[in-house]
XYZ file of N, CA and C in Angstrom:
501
model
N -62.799 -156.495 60.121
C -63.984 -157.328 60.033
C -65.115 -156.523 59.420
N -65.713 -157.373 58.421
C -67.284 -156.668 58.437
C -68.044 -157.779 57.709
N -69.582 -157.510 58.095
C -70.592 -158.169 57.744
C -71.183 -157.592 55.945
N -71.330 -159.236 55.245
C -71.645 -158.637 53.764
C -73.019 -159.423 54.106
N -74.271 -158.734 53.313
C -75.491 -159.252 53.708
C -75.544 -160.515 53.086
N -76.469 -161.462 53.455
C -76.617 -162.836 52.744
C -78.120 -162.460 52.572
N -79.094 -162.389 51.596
C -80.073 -161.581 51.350
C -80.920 -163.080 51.422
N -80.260 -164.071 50.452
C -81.544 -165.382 50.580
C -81.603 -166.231 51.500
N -80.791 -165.601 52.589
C -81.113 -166.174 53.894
C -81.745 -165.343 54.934
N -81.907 -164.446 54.779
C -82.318 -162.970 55.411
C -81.461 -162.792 56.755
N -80.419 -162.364 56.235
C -79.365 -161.766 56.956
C -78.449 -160.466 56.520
N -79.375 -159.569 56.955
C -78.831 -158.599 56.095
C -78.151 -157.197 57.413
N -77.098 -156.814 57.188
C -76.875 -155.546 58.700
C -78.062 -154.782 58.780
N -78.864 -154.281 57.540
C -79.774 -153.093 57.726
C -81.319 -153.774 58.577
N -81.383 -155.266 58.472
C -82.525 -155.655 59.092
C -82.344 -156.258 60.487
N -81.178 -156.957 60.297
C -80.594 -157.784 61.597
C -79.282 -157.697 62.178
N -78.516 -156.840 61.656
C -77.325 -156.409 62.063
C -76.592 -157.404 62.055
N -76.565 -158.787 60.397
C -76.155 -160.118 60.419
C -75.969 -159.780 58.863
N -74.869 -160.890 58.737
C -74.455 -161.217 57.646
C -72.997 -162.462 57.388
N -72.284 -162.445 56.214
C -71.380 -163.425 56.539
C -70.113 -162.467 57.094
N -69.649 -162.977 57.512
C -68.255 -162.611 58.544
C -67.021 -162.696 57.126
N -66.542 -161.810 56.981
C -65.552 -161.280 56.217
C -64.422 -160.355 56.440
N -62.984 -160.737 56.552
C -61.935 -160.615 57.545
C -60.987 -159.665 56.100
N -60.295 -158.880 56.556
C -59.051 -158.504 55.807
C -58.553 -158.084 56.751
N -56.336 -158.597 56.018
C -55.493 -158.061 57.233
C -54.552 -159.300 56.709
N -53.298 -158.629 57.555
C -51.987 -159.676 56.947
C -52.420 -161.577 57.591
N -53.113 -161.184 58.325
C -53.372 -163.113 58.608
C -54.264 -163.709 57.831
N -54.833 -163.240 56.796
C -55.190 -164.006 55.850
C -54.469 -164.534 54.887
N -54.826 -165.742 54.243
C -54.174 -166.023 53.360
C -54.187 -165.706 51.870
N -53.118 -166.014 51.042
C -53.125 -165.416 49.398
C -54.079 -166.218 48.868
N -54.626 -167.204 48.759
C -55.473 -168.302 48.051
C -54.709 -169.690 48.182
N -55.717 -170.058 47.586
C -55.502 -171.854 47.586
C -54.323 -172.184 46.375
N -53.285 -172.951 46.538
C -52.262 -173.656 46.017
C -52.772 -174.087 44.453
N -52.494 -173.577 43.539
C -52.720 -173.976 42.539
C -54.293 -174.248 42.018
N -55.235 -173.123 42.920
C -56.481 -173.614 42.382
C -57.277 -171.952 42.636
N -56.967 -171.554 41.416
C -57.483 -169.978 41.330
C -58.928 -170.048 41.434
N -59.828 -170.910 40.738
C -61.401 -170.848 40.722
C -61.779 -171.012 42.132
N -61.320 -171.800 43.037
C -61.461 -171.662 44.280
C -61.240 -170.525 45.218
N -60.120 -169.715 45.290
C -59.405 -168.878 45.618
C -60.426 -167.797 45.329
N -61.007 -167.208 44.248
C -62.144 -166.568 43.855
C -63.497 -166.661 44.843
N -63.768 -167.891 44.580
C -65.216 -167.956 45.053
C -64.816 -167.185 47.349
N -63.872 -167.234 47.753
C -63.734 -166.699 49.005
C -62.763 -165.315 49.241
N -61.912 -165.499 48.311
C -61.319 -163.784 48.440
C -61.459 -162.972 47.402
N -61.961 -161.627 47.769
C -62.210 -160.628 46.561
C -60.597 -160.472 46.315
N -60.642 -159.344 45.000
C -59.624 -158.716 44.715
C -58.993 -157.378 45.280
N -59.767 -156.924 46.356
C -59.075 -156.282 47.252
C -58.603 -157.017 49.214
N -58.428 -158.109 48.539
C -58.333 -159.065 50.021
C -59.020 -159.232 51.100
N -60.609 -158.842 51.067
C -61.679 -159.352 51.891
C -61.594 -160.942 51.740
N -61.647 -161.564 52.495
C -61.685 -163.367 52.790
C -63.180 -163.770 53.258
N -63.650 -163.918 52.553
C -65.373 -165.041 53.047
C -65.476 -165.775 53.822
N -65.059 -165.846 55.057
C -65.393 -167.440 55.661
C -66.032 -167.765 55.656
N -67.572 -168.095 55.299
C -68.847 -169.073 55.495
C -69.351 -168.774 56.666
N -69.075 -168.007 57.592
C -69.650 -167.853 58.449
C -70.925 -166.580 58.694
N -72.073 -167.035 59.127
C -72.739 -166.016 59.778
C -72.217 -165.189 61.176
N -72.448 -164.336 60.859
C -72.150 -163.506 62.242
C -73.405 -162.502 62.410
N -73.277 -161.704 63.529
C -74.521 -161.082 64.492
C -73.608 -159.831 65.222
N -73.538 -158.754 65.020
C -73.368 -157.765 66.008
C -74.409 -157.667 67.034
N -73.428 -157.715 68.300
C -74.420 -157.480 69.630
C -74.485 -155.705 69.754
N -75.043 -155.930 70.852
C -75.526 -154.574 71.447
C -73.987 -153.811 72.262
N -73.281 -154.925 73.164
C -71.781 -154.468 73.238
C -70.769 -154.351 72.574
N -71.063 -154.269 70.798
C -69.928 -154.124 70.078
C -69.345 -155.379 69.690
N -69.296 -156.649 70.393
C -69.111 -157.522 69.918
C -69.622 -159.022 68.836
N -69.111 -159.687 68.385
C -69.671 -159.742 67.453
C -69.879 -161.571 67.463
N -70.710 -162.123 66.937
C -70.990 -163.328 67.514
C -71.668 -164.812 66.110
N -71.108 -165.750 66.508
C -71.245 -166.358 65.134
C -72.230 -167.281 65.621
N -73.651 -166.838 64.355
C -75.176 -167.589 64.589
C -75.247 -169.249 63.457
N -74.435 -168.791 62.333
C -74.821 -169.437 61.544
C -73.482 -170.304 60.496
N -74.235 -170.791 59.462
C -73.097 -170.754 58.480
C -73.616 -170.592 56.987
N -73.244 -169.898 56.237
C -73.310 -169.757 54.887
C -73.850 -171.181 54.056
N -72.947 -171.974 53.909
C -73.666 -173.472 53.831
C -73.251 -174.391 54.786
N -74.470 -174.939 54.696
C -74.416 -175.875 56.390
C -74.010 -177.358 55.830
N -73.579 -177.598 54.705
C -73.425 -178.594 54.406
C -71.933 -178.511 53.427
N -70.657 -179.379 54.224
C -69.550 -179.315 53.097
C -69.213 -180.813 52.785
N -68.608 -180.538 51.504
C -67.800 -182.557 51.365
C -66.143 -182.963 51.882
N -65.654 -183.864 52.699
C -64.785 -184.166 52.730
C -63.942 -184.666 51.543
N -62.401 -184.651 51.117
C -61.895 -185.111 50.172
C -62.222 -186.347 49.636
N -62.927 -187.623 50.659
C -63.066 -188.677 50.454
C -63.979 -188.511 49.556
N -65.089 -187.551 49.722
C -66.526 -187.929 49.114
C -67.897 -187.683 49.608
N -67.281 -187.934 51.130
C -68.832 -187.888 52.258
C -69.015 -186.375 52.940
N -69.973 -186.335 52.474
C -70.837 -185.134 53.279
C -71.332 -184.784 54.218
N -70.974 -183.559 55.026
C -71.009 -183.431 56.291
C -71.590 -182.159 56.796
N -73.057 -182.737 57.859
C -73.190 -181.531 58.282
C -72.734 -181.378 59.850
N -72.143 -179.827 59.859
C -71.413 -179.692 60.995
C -72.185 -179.434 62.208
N -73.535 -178.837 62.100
C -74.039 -178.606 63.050
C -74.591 -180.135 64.234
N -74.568 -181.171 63.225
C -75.149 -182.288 63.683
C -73.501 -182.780 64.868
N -73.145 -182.611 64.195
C -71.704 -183.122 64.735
C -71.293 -182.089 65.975
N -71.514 -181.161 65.953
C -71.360 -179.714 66.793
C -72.152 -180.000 68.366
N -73.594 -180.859 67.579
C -74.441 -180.698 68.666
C -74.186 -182.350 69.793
N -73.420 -183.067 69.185
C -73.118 -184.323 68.885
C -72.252 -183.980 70.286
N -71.096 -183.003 69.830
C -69.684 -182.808 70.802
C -70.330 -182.078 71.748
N -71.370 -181.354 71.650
C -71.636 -180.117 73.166
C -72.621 -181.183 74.095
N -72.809 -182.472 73.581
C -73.639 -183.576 75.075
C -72.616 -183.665 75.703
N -71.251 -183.613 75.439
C -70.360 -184.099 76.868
C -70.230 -182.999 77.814
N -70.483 -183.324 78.715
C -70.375 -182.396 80.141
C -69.015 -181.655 79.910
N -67.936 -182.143 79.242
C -66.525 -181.277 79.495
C -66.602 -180.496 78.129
N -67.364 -179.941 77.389
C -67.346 -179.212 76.010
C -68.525 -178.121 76.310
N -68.430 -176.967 76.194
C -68.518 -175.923 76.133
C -69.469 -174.959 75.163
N -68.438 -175.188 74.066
C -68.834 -174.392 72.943
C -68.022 -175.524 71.343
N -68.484 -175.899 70.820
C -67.677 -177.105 69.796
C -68.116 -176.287 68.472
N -66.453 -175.855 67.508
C -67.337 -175.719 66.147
C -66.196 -176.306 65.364
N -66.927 -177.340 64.458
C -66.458 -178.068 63.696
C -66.103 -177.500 62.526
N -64.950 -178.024 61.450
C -64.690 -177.362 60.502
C -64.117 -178.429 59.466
N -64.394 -178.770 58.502
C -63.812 -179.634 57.373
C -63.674 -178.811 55.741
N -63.087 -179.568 55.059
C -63.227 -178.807 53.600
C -63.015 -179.902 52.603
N -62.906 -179.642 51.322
C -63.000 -181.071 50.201
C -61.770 -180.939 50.216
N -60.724 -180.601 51.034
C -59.276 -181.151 50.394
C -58.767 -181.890 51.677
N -59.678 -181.888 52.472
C -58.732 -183.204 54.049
C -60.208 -184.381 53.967
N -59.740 -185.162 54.452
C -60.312 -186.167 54.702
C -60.658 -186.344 56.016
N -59.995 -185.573 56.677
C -61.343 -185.579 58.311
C -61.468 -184.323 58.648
N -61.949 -184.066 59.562
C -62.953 -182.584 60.144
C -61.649 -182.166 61.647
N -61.593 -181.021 61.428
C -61.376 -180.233 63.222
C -62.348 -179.911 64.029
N -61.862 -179.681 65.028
C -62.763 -179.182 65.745
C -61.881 -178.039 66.949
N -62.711 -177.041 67.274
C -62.028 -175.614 68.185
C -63.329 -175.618 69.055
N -62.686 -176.417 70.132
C -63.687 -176.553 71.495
C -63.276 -175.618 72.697
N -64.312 -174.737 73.020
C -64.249 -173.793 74.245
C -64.478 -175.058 75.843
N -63.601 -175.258 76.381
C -64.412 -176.270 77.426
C -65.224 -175.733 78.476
N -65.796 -176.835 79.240
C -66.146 -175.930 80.016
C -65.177 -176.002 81.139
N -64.993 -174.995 81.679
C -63.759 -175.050 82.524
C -64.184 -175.729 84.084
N -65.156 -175.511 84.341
C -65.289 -175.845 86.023
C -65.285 -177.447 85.789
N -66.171 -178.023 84.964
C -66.004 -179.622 84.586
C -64.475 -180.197 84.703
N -63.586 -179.553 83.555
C -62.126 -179.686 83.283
C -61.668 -180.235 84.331
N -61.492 -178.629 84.639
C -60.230 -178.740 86.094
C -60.786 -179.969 87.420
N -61.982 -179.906 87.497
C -62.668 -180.940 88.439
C -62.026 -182.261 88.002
N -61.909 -182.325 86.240
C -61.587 -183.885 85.908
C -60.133 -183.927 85.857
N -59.519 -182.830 85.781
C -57.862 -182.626 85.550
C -57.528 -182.947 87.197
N -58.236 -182.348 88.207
C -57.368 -182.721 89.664
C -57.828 -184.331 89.827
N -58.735 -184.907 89.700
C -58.827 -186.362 90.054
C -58.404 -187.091 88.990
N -57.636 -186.931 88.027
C -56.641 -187.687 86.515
C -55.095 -187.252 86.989
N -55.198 -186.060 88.204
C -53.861 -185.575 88.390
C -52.806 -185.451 87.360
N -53.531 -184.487 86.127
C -53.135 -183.532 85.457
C -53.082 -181.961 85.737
N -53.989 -181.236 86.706
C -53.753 -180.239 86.598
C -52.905 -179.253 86.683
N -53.395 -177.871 85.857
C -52.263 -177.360 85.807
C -52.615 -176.052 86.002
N -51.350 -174.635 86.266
C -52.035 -173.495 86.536
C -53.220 -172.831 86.142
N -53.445 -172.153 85.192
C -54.636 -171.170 85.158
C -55.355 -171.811 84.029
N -56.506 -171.482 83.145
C -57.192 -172.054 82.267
C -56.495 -172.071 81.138
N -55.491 -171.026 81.198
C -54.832 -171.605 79.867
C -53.839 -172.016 79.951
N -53.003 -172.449 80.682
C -52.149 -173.617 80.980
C -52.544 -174.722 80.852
N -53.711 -175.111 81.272
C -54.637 -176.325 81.454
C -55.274 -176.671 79.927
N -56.032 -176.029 78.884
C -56.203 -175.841 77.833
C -55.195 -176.250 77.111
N -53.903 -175.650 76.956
C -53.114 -176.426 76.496
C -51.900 -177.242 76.504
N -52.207 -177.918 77.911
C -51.578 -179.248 78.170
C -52.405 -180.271 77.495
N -51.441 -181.126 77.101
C -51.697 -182.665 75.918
C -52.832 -183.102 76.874
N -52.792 -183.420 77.802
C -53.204 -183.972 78.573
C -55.373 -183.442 78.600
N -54.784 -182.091 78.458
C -56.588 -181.754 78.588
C -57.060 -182.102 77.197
N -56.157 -181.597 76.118
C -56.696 -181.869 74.691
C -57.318 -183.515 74.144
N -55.746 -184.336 75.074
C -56.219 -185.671 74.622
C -57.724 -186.338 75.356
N -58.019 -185.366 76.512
C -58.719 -185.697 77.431
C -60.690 -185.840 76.857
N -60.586 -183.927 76.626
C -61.861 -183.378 75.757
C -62.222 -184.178 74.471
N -60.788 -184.732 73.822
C -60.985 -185.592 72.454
C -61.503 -186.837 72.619
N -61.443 -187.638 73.513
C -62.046 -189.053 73.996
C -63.177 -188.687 74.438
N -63.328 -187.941 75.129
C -64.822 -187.516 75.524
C -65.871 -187.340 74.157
N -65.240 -186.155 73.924
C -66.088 -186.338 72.107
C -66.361 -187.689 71.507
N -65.245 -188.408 71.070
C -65.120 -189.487 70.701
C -66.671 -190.177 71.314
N -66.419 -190.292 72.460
C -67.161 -190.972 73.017
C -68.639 -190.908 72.812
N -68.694 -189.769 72.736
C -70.387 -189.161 72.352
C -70.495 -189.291 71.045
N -69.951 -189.055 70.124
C -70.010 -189.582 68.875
C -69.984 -190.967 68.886
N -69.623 -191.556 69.191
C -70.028 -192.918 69.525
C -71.280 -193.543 70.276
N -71.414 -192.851 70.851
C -72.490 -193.147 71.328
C -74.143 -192.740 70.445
N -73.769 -191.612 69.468
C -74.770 -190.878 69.159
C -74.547 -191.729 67.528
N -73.814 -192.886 67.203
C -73.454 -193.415 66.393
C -73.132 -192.862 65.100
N -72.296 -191.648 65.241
C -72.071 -191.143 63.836
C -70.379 -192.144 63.441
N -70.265 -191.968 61.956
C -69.544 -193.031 61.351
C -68.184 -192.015 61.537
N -66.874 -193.090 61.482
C -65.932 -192.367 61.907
C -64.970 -191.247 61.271
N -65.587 -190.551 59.770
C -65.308 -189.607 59.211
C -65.924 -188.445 59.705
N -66.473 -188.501 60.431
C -67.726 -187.800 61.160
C -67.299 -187.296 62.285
N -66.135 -187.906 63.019
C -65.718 -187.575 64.332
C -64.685 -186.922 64.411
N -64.598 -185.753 65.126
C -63.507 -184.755 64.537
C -61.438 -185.482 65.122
């Protein structure tokens, strides 16, 4: 891992110990399928990978994601999406945690990688009489995933975003 400065956002290591989050190592990937100009704009030629992400070194060494490079991407369809709206959209439900959304111009809907919150969960997993051993047993039983996803749903619905919008 290391931080490359983003200067016109003022995120730089020497001022804020921030920059974009940039990964090398065999779990990255070679580039995008038949689309080299793309493949460019996120991996150098010595296999650093760009993710768009801001990151922040803490004071314990660890390292923590503030921001994003651009806060605004397009789905394949056409429509444009900002993630933070949608992010903040999924963290009103009492059972979501930490929500970060992710889309790109070649899918037509968005993911999402939700931290839950666990004491909520398991409270809603023993009275649905799903639960299951430890937090990560519970995490990934169908049952919690399909669970946290209606919940979202729901708040996105409620917060009336349109349904390309909902991860």
């Amino acid at each position: 891992l290391k931080l490359v400065d983003v200067p016109d956002r003022s995120y730089t290591t020497a001022l804020n110990s921030s920059g974009e989050v940039c990964t090398k190592g065999a779990c990255n990937f070679v580039g995008y399928h038949k689309n080299q100009e793309e493949t460019d704009k996120v991996l150098e030629p010595d296999g650093w990978l760009h993710t768009g992400d801001i990151g922040r070194w803490n004071a314990d060494g660890t390292l923590s994601i503030i921001d994003r490079k651009k806060n605004i991407f397009k789905l394949s369809q056409g429509e444009y999406i900002a993630a933070e709206k949608i992010e903040m959209v999924c963290s009103k439900s009492k059972y979501v945690s930490q929500p970060w959304v992710y889309g790109n111009s070649f899918m037509p809907q968005l993911v999402a990688v939700v931290t839950p919150d666990w004491a909520e969960l398991k409270k809603a997993a023993a009275e649905g009489g799903w639960l299951k051993g430890d937090a990560k047993e519970l995490a990934a039983s169908a049952e919690a995933k399909k669970f946290i996803l209606e919940q979202m749903v729901l708040e996105g619905k409620a917060a009336k975003l349109k349904s390309f919008e909902l991860p």
